[in-house]
């Protein structure tokens, strides 16, 4: 050995190993020896340990090597848990011991010892202080997975459950990889552990795993947030049945704190009571988590209690805010900028929010204190170190300026916050659940920016931020849910590489482990730009929206009317290609409340009382036209405007705005006003995208006809429609032949029109699982256990196999396969194909129409409700008849709707007869129409109600 220090440490190692062997690994004996020699427990000892142990094991006989390896593992386990000395060095010494022992304890020779050591090594890497946290966890996870190759449930149930729990904990902490999937893996592991770790057999371990599972459910991204929180609460309550204050006070306090967090975020139940329950949990935790005994945990719980008081509903608002401020100030006694800078900045941010809302004291003084708190927080929450927190605090600071009418300062802070959010993209929704919730909160940031722009009369910027908000929502949801279906394997691999490298680098900066933080921060920004450029290349709706550029793309005599629902009003932006900036109409707060009330009544009746929804539909729509003030909107349009494009917002996507009655023109509808029709787009930027898809041909038809075999008029409708096309250019999958597999096998990229005449289903809980139902999708019997990723339960209780349907996920997959490269129109002649999740602002555009637009089609026709079979067939036949007569898409649909509304029984009879002769139809189309109308008088209009024709909307480009 090179020096005396090494000799002393080597002698110490031998002494420790001998003591370990003599005491058979007695922790107390070894601890006494370690406590007397803490000066020797350092990184150098770990290096000596590796060299010496490797040599000894290599030179030893087999039995001696086994004996020595066992002693090395025992000592490693003890020193890993030793509370004194340098913890980082202790763990390094343990890791060295395990790794050296594994040269003897191979899987083939000593499978049990190998598995035990792999598990211990996984624990050590999970807890490792030196090195990169992300890389340490990537080493720990395979260690646990290796252990499970031997530790099977059948052979070693106790060890299997322990390792599953450890693996679940590692997935909870994992930095690289997709966070949503990591959490699913954690939940799966912890649930497996509980199959052995029952309360009866292993109560303490059961409680520990229940607590871990509660954390996973609290942070879970997939599934329904409300149910995830209920599952978390149930887990924490279960844990508390064993982790009582008397038996396990520290665990009890920790779980009480976690339960408080779950109650604070809870969606079900009454919000007021949930917050009271949260406050009670935090106060309970503080009975054990005192400042003297557990200062760090005391400060954390004080901060959490402050959050609960700030949001509290019961009691006096003024006093609740004072209590919140007191809690934050208490937390800051421990959370100092030197000792805990990250936590200090978070609490300063929270304290700023409380001062912003404070009622007691002088308003101006409270505002100044709030601003001071946010500015302090920003000294730690820098863009380089904590970009998401940086944007959050900038947003809060901007809100404070906005609330005090300092609009220019508010604008500056909002701008920097939005620029940060847009540079991060899916990093926001790839984080833990608080970050996903934060991602939904960013919609408030954009709404605030729009309002500030209007205050500063920056109308053009206002609509640009409206559009940027809409695009951000769509892009982030697509990337979060459909990354691997939108992009090719190579692109996905590159994006994942960017994601992991950014995550690791960000963690290094946050933990102060970067050798050159400034250079690393610059590198991360370059990586983000490269990632964003790559995404934009394959999904070209991610760049910033420019009003001036878009305005120039509009056709002559075309007007855009774009709605935007803000905090206390809704806005209507109106412009044409000649507008230097949009005209904006602002509703009153009363009008917004009227719109909300109207929407609530409409949706309640639609879902609960369909007949009550259907009968007064005309008067309902009349009222909606009045609330939205369409008369005033139309007055702002140029007289020569002959084409209207509507861009709804949030729940306005659910209503047939094109068919609204005009209050001052009895009998006339909105689309009567425009000779070139009324159509829709989810956003200006999506419209700009589809306008670049020049698809002049419309000769080749692919159709799906009645795949479930129960839609007789779907058969008739498609048979008539296909007769408009050349038989050689037409392919129709009829009934049982219309399977998902059959569609996948067809060269859809050779067709100009893709027509679905089938059942459709909108999944409100999981919009990405909304589907067009195909052949063989219905299950003959419900499976014993329903899988929401695979099964869908319809309103009538029937169960369908989503893998045999064309879901939104599958539609997005068409993009990477270029399946719609020649498509000019996708027609969804089915129920509810145009609906979106109106309860979730970040899911606003996640629906079948946007799916087909993103996947490559420039235009989609879809429905807003459960449509009637006969009227749908007639409408579709007339629609295609109009299209083939060289009408544009919007005009063809609008004119077909107007025709169906006004058609008398005699008109329908004459039309069916003429069509039968003209197309030489061989089916019984004429007879079927006659049968439907034979009971009515000749002048009766059987389909006059909007219910029969208004559901269908033309979305996207409108070719002639």
GROMACS .gro file of C-alpha atoms in nm, residues 211-565:
model
  355
  211UNK     CA    1  -4.817   0.468   0.183
  212UNK     CA    2  -4.594   0.432  -0.124
  213UNK     CA    3  -4.890   0.331  -0.336
  214UNK     CA    4  -5.078   0.637  -0.211
  215UNK     CA    5  -4.791   0.860  -0.328
  216UNK     CA    6  -4.800   0.693  -0.670
  217UNK     CA    7  -5.176   0.743  -0.707
  218UNK     CA    8  -5.147   1.105  -0.592
  219UNK     CA    9  -4.893   1.174  -0.867
  220UNK     CA   10  -5.051   0.952  -1.131
  221UNK     CA   11  -5.093   1.110  -1.475
  222UNK     CA   12  -5.298   0.844  -1.650
  223UNK     CA   13  -5.655   0.759  -1.560
  224UNK     CA   14  -5.908   0.990  -1.403
  225UNK     CA   15  -5.755   1.238  -1.162
  226UNK     CA   16  -6.059   1.223  -0.929
  227UNK     CA   17  -6.041   0.845  -0.896
  228UNK     CA   18  -5.664   0.845  -0.856
  229UNK     CA   19  -5.698   1.075  -0.557
  230UNK     CA   20  -5.969   0.855  -0.407
  231UNK     CA   21  -5.737   0.557  -0.443
  232UNK     CA   22  -5.455   0.756  -0.280
  233UNK     CA   23  -5.674   0.852   0.014
  234UNK     CA   24  -5.781   0.491   0.062
  235UNK     CA   25  -5.416   0.379   0.065
  236UNK     CA   26  -5.314   0.640   0.321
  237UNK     CA   27  -5.610   0.553   0.545
  238UNK     CA   28  -5.516   0.187   0.524
  239UNK     CA   29  -5.158   0.267   0.621
  240UNK     CA   30  -5.280   0.462   0.923
  241UNK     CA   31  -5.462   0.155   1.054
  242UNK     CA   32  -5.118   0.009   1.134
  243UNK     CA   33  -4.896   0.319   1.142
  244UNK     CA   34  -5.061   0.459   1.452
  245UNK     CA   35  -4.921   0.747   1.653
  246UNK     CA   36  -4.851   0.516   1.947
  247UNK     CA   37  -4.679   0.237   1.754
  248UNK     CA   38  -4.503   0.422   1.471
  249UNK     CA   39  -4.522   0.798   1.539
  250UNK     CA   40  -4.280   0.902   1.263
  251UNK     CA   41  -4.456   0.696   0.996
  252UNK     CA   42  -4.793   0.814   1.129
  253UNK     CA   43  -4.694   1.180   1.095
  254UNK     CA   44  -4.554   1.124   0.744
  255UNK     CA   45  -4.873   0.953   0.628
  256UNK     CA   46  -5.091   1.220   0.790
  257UNK     CA   47  -4.899   1.482   0.592
  258UNK     CA   48  -4.945   1.282   0.270
  259UNK     CA   49  -5.313   1.236   0.342
  260UNK     CA   50  -5.346   1.610   0.390
  261UNK     CA   51  -5.196   1.668   0.044
  262UNK     CA   52  -5.446   1.426  -0.110
  263UNK     CA   53  -5.740   1.598   0.063
  264UNK     CA   54  -5.615   1.938  -0.057
  265UNK     CA   55  -5.621   1.815  -0.417
  266UNK     CA   56  -5.935   1.602  -0.386
  267UNK     CA   57  -6.199   1.649  -0.656
  268UNK     CA   58  -6.483   1.436  -0.522
  269UNK     CA   59  -6.680   1.541  -0.219
  270UNK     CA   60  -6.734   1.894  -0.098
  271UNK     CA   61  -6.430   2.115  -0.143
  272UNK     CA   62  -6.488   2.291   0.188
  273UNK     CA   63  -6.490   1.964   0.384
  274UNK     CA   64  -6.189   1.828   0.198
  275UNK     CA   65  -5.987   2.132   0.302
  276UNK     CA   66  -6.102   2.094   0.664
  277UNK     CA   67  -5.987   1.732   0.653
  278UNK     CA   68  -5.653   1.841   0.507
  279UNK     CA   69  -5.603   2.098   0.783
  280UNK     CA   70  -5.681   1.836   1.048
  281UNK     CA   71  -5.424   1.598   0.893
  282UNK     CA   72  -5.151   1.861   0.884
  283UNK     CA   73  -5.221   1.962   1.245
  284UNK     CA   74  -5.200   1.597   1.348
  285UNK     CA   75  -4.868   1.558   1.171
  286UNK     CA   76  -4.733   1.864   1.354
  287UNK     CA   77  -4.797   1.693   1.688
  288UNK     CA   78  -4.501   1.467   1.607
  289UNK     CA   79  -4.320   1.681   1.351
  290UNK     CA   80  -4.213   1.948   1.597
  291UNK     CA   81  -3.957   2.210   1.511
  292UNK     CA   82  -3.721   2.075   1.777
  293UNK     CA   83  -3.738   1.708   1.679
  294UNK     CA   84  -3.790   1.722   1.301
  295UNK     CA   85  -3.726   2.079   1.183
  296UNK     CA   86  -3.718   2.003   0.810
  297UNK     CA   87  -4.041   1.801   0.816
  298UNK     CA   88  -4.201   2.057   1.049
  299UNK     CA   89  -4.130   2.331   0.796
  300UNK     CA   90  -4.267   2.122   0.509
  301UNK     CA   91  -4.592   2.056   0.692
  302UNK     CA   92  -4.621   2.422   0.796
  303UNK     CA   93  -4.592   2.515   0.430
  304UNK     CA   94  -4.860   2.261   0.335
  305UNK     CA   95  -5.087   2.388   0.612
  306UNK     CA   96  -5.042   2.739   0.477
  307UNK     CA   97  -5.162   2.620   0.135
  308UNK     CA   98  -5.471   2.468   0.291
  309UNK     CA   99  -5.551   2.784   0.489
  310UNK     CA  100  -5.508   3.001   0.180
  311UNK     CA  101  -5.764   2.793  -0.012
  312UNK     CA  102  -5.995   2.738   0.286
  313UNK     CA  103  -6.366   2.801   0.226
  314UNK     CA  104  -6.511   2.784   0.576
  315UNK     CA  105  -6.433   3.052   0.833
  316UNK     CA  106  -6.345   3.412   0.761
  317UNK     CA  107  -6.144   3.461   0.444
  318UNK     CA  108  -5.940   3.740   0.602
  319UNK     CA  109  -5.845   3.523   0.902
  320UNK     CA  110  -5.766   3.223   0.685
  321UNK     CA  111  -5.518   3.431   0.489
  322UNK     CA  112  -5.360   3.555   0.812
  323UNK     CA  113  -5.324   3.193   0.926
  324UNK     CA  114  -5.168   3.102   0.592
  325UNK     CA  115  -4.918   3.387   0.618
  326UNK     CA  116  -4.829   3.281   0.973
  327UNK     CA  117  -4.766   2.922   0.856
  328UNK     CA  118  -4.545   3.033   0.569
  329UNK     CA  119  -4.346   3.261   0.798
  330UNK     CA  120  -4.299   2.971   1.041
  331UNK     CA  121  -4.173   2.750   0.759
  332UNK     CA  122  -3.925   3.020   0.660
  333UNK     CA  123  -3.766   3.006   1.006
  334UNK     CA  124  -3.618   2.672   0.898
  335UNK     CA  125  -3.634   2.706   0.521
  336UNK     CA  126  -3.360   2.965   0.493
  337UNK     CA  127  -3.200   3.058   0.158
  338UNK     CA  128  -2.869   2.910   0.274
  339UNK     CA  129  -2.991   2.583   0.428
  340UNK     CA  130  -3.281   2.495   0.196
  341UNK     CA  131  -3.279   2.736  -0.100
  342UNK     CA  132  -3.525   2.541  -0.316
  343UNK     CA  133  -3.782   2.503  -0.038
  344UNK     CA  134  -3.723   2.864   0.072
  345UNK     CA  135  -3.806   2.986  -0.280
  346UNK     CA  136  -4.121   2.773  -0.294
  347UNK     CA  137  -4.248   2.909   0.035
  348UNK     CA  138  -4.161   3.266  -0.068
  349UNK     CA  139  -4.372   3.212  -0.379
  350UNK     CA  140  -4.661   3.085  -0.165
  351UNK     CA  141  -4.626   3.375   0.076
  352UNK     CA  142  -4.640   3.615  -0.217
  353UNK     CA  143  -4.971   3.460  -0.327
  354UNK     CA  144  -5.112   3.504   0.022
  355UNK     CA  145  -5.007   3.870   0.036
  356UNK     CA  146  -5.160   3.924  -0.310
  357UNK     CA  147  -5.498   3.809  -0.181
  358UNK     CA  148  -5.465   3.957   0.168
  359UNK     CA  149  -5.765   4.152   0.297
  360UNK     CA  150  -5.628   4.291   0.624
  361UNK     CA  151  -5.385   4.580   0.599
  362UNK     CA  152  -5.323   4.838   0.328
  363UNK     CA  153  -5.372   4.705  -0.024
  364UNK     CA  154  -5.071   4.890  -0.160
  365UNK     CA  155  -4.849   4.756   0.118
  366UNK     CA  156  -4.973   4.399   0.064
  367UNK     CA  157  -4.899   4.430  -0.307
  368UNK     CA  158  -4.546   4.552  -0.234
  369UNK     CA  159  -4.488   4.261   0.004
  370UNK     CA  160  -4.621   4.016  -0.252
  371UNK     CA  161  -4.392   4.156  -0.520
  372UNK     CA  162  -4.095   4.136  -0.281
  373UNK     CA  163  -4.171   3.769  -0.206
  374UNK     CA  164  -4.197   3.676  -0.575
  375UNK     CA  165  -3.873   3.859  -0.653
  376UNK     CA  166  -3.697   3.671  -0.372
  377UNK     CA  167  -3.830   3.343  -0.508
  378UNK     CA  168  -3.697   3.428  -0.853
  379UNK     CA  169  -3.340   3.455  -0.719
  380UNK     CA  170  -3.349   3.075  -0.682
  381UNK     CA  171  -3.623   2.991  -0.930
  382UNK     CA  172  -3.414   3.102  -1.225
  383UNK     CA  173  -3.484   2.998  -1.581
  384UNK     CA  174  -3.160   2.797  -1.594
  385UNK     CA  175  -3.221   2.598  -1.276
  386UNK     CA  176  -3.599   2.569  -1.239
  387UNK     CA  177  -3.764   2.680  -1.564
  388UNK     CA  178  -4.112   2.555  -1.473
  389UNK     CA  179  -4.106   2.716  -1.128
  390UNK     CA  180  -3.955   3.026  -1.288
  391UNK     CA  181  -4.256   3.054  -1.520
  392UNK     CA  182  -4.498   2.989  -1.233
  393UNK     CA  183  -4.354   3.269  -1.018
  394UNK     CA  184  -4.338   3.507  -1.314
  395UNK     CA  185  -4.707   3.433  -1.372
  396UNK     CA  186  -4.788   3.508  -1.009
  397UNK     CA  187  -4.586   3.828  -1.022
  398UNK     CA  188  -4.766   3.928  -1.341
  399UNK     CA  189  -5.104   3.864  -1.178
  400UNK     CA  190  -5.006   4.092  -0.890
  401UNK     CA  191  -4.911   4.369  -1.133
  402UNK     CA  192  -5.233   4.311  -1.329
  403UNK     CA  193  -5.442   4.327  -1.010
  404UNK     CA  194  -5.290   4.665  -0.929
  405UNK     CA  195  -5.350   4.792  -1.287
  406UNK     CA  196  -4.978   4.794  -1.373
  407UNK     CA  197  -5.052   4.642  -1.713
  408UNK     CA  198  -4.720   4.709  -1.884
  409UNK     CA  199  -4.529   4.532  -1.606
  410UNK     CA  200  -4.785   4.251  -1.609
  411UNK     CA  201  -4.740   4.213  -1.985
  412UNK     CA  202  -4.362   4.179  -1.946
  413UNK     CA  203  -4.387   3.909  -1.678
  414UNK     CA  204  -4.656   3.716  -1.867
  415UNK     CA  205  -4.450   3.731  -2.186
  416UNK     CA  206  -4.141   3.586  -2.018
  417UNK     CA  207  -4.356   3.318  -1.849
  418UNK     CA  208  -4.519   3.216  -2.178
  419UNK     CA  209  -4.187   3.210  -2.361
  420UNK     CA  210  -4.057   2.975  -2.091
  421UNK     CA  211  -4.363   2.750  -2.107
  422UNK     CA  212  -4.344   2.723  -2.484
  423UNK     CA  213  -3.973   2.641  -2.480
  424UNK     CA  214  -4.035   2.359  -2.234
  425UNK     CA  215  -4.327   2.200  -2.420
  426UNK     CA  216  -4.399   1.848  -2.297
  427UNK     CA  217  -4.148   1.874  -2.011
  428UNK     CA  218  -4.437   2.030  -1.817
  429UNK     CA  219  -4.674   1.736  -1.862
  430UNK     CA  220  -4.397   1.479  -1.833
  431UNK     CA  221  -4.333   1.573  -1.472
  432UNK     CA  222  -4.518   1.462  -1.162
  433UNK     CA  223  -4.887   1.520  -1.111
  434UNK     CA  224  -4.836   1.866  -0.966
  435UNK     CA  225  -4.664   1.963  -1.291
  436UNK     CA  226  -4.949   1.818  -1.497
  437UNK     CA  227  -5.195   2.017  -1.290
  438UNK     CA  228  -4.969   2.314  -1.345
  439UNK     CA  229  -4.986   2.251  -1.720
  440UNK     CA  230  -5.363   2.294  -1.706
  441UNK     CA  231  -5.313   2.608  -1.501
  442UNK     CA  232  -5.110   2.760  -1.784
  443UNK     CA  233  -5.438   2.824  -1.961
  444UNK     CA  234  -5.500   3.091  -1.698
  445UNK     CA  235  -5.166   3.245  -1.789
  446UNK     CA  236  -5.270   3.279  -2.153
  447UNK     CA  237  -5.615   3.414  -2.059
  448UNK     CA  238  -5.447   3.670  -1.834
  449UNK     CA  239  -5.213   3.770  -2.115
  450UNK     CA  240  -5.503   3.811  -2.356
  451UNK     CA  241  -5.681   4.040  -2.111
  452UNK     CA  242  -5.368   4.249  -2.054
  453UNK     CA  243  -5.314   4.281  -2.430
  454UNK     CA  244  -5.670   4.409  -2.464
  455UNK     CA  245  -5.613   4.658  -2.183
  456UNK     CA  246  -5.308   4.783  -2.372
  457UNK     CA  247  -5.512   4.778  -2.700
  458UNK     CA  248  -5.274   4.524  -2.852
  459UNK     CA  249  -5.557   4.342  -3.030
  460UNK     CA  250  -5.333   4.157  -3.275
  461UNK     CA  251  -5.116   4.023  -2.995
  462UNK     CA  252  -5.429   3.924  -2.804
  463UNK     CA  253  -5.547   3.691  -3.080
  464UNK     CA  254  -5.195   3.559  -3.131
  465UNK     CA  255  -5.187   3.454  -2.768
  466UNK     CA  256  -5.533   3.302  -2.805
  467UNK     CA  257  -5.397   3.090  -3.089
  468UNK     CA  258  -5.074   3.005  -2.909
  469UNK     CA  259  -5.279   2.883  -2.615
  470UNK     CA  260  -5.490   2.658  -2.835
  471UNK     CA  261  -5.190   2.519  -3.022
  472UNK     CA  262  -4.999   2.452  -2.700
  473UNK     CA  263  -5.289   2.251  -2.561
  474UNK     CA  264  -5.316   2.037  -2.872
  475UNK     CA  265  -4.942   1.980  -2.912
  476UNK     CA  266  -4.883   1.886  -2.548
  477UNK     CA  267  -5.177   1.647  -2.536
  478UNK     CA  268  -5.069   1.479  -2.860
  479UNK     CA  269  -4.711   1.442  -2.741
  480UNK     CA  270  -4.819   1.313  -2.401
  481UNK     CA  271  -5.063   1.058  -2.537
  482UNK     CA  272  -4.964   0.975  -2.890
  483UNK     CA  273  -4.591   1.035  -2.928
  484UNK     CA  274  -4.522   0.687  -3.061
  485UNK     CA  275  -4.808   0.691  -3.309
  486UNK     CA  276  -4.747   1.039  -3.449
  487UNK     CA  277  -4.374   0.993  -3.511
  488UNK     CA  278  -4.158   0.720  -3.662
  489UNK     CA  279  -3.947   0.495  -3.438
  490UNK     CA  280  -3.629   0.689  -3.519
  491UNK     CA  281  -3.786   1.024  -3.438
  492UNK     CA  282  -3.935   0.891  -3.113
  493UNK     CA  283  -3.594   0.755  -3.014
  494UNK     CA  284  -3.432   1.094  -3.081
  495UNK     CA  285  -3.703   1.281  -2.888
  496UNK     CA  286  -3.665   1.044  -2.594
  497UNK     CA  287  -3.290   1.098  -2.600
  498UNK     CA  288  -3.345   1.475  -2.586
  499UNK     CA  289  -3.596   1.428  -2.302
  500UNK     CA  290  -3.360   1.221  -2.088
  501UNK     CA  291  -3.054   1.436  -2.151
  502UNK     CA  292  -3.252   1.750  -2.060
  503UNK     CA  293  -3.392   1.586  -1.745
  504UNK     CA  294  -3.048   1.473  -1.627
  505UNK     CA  295  -2.888   1.810  -1.698
  506UNK     CA  296  -3.170   1.998  -1.528
  507UNK     CA  297  -3.136   1.781  -1.220
  508UNK     CA  298  -2.760   1.849  -1.206
  509UNK     CA  299  -2.817   2.225  -1.211
  510UNK     CA  300  -3.093   2.207  -0.950
  511UNK     CA  301  -2.882   2.000  -0.711
  512UNK     CA  302  -2.570   2.213  -0.762
  513UNK     CA  303  -2.379   1.924  -0.918
  514UNK     CA  304  -2.303   2.084  -1.255
  515UNK     CA  305  -1.933   2.160  -1.311
  516UNK     CA  306  -2.024   2.464  -1.525
  517UNK     CA  307  -2.391   2.554  -1.464
  518UNK     CA  308  -2.392   2.839  -1.716
  519UNK     CA  309  -2.253   2.625  -1.997
  520UNK     CA  310  -2.486   2.337  -1.910
  521UNK     CA  311  -2.789   2.569  -1.905
  522UNK     CA  312  -2.695   2.698  -2.250
  523UNK     CA  313  -2.657   2.340  -2.371
  524UNK     CA  314  -3.001   2.250  -2.237
  525UNK     CA  315  -3.155   2.542  -2.424
  526UNK     CA  316  -2.987   2.424  -2.742
  527UNK     CA  317  -3.125   2.075  -2.682
  528UNK     CA  318  -3.476   2.216  -2.629
  529UNK     CA  319  -3.453   2.411  -2.952
  530UNK     CA  320  -3.332   2.103  -3.141
  531UNK     CA  321  -3.615   1.899  -2.992
  532UNK     CA  322  -3.876   2.161  -3.077
  533UNK     CA  323  -3.743   2.193  -3.432
  534UNK     CA  324  -3.763   1.816  -3.476
  535UNK     CA  325  -4.121   1.810  -3.346
  536UNK     CA  326  -4.221   2.098  -3.572
  537UNK     CA  327  -4.074   1.918  -3.872
  538UNK     CA  328  -4.304   1.620  -3.826
  539UNK     CA  329  -4.593   1.795  -3.650
  540UNK     CA  330  -4.597   2.141  -3.811
  541UNK     CA  331  -4.835   2.316  -3.574
  542UNK     CA  332  -4.591   2.393  -3.297
  543UNK     CA  333  -4.438   2.723  -3.402
  544UNK     CA  334  -4.569   3.057  -3.286
  545UNK     CA  335  -4.877   3.190  -3.462
  546UNK     CA  336  -4.837   3.512  -3.663
  547UNK     CA  337  -5.161   3.696  -3.733
  548UNK     CA  338  -5.024   3.894  -4.026
  549UNK     CA  339  -4.901   3.583  -4.208
  550UNK     CA  340  -5.227   3.398  -4.149
  551UNK     CA  341  -5.445   3.690  -4.255
  552UNK     CA  342  -5.279   3.693  -4.597
  553UNK     CA  343  -5.373   3.328  -4.653
  554UNK     CA  344  -5.746   3.395  -4.627
  555UNK     CA  345  -5.958   3.382  -4.939
  556UNK     CA  346  -6.130   3.692  -5.067
  557UNK     CA  347  -6.467   3.768  -4.904
  558UNK     CA  348  -6.396   3.525  -4.619
  559UNK     CA  349  -6.441   3.621  -4.255
  560UNK     CA  350  -6.310   3.455  -3.940
  561UNK     CA  351  -6.513   3.467  -3.620
  562UNK     CA  352  -6.311   3.327  -3.331
  563UNK     CA  353  -6.451   3.290  -2.979
  564UNK     CA  354  -6.249   3.292  -2.660
  565UNK     CA  355  -6.391   3.233  -2.313
   0.00000   0.00000   0.00000
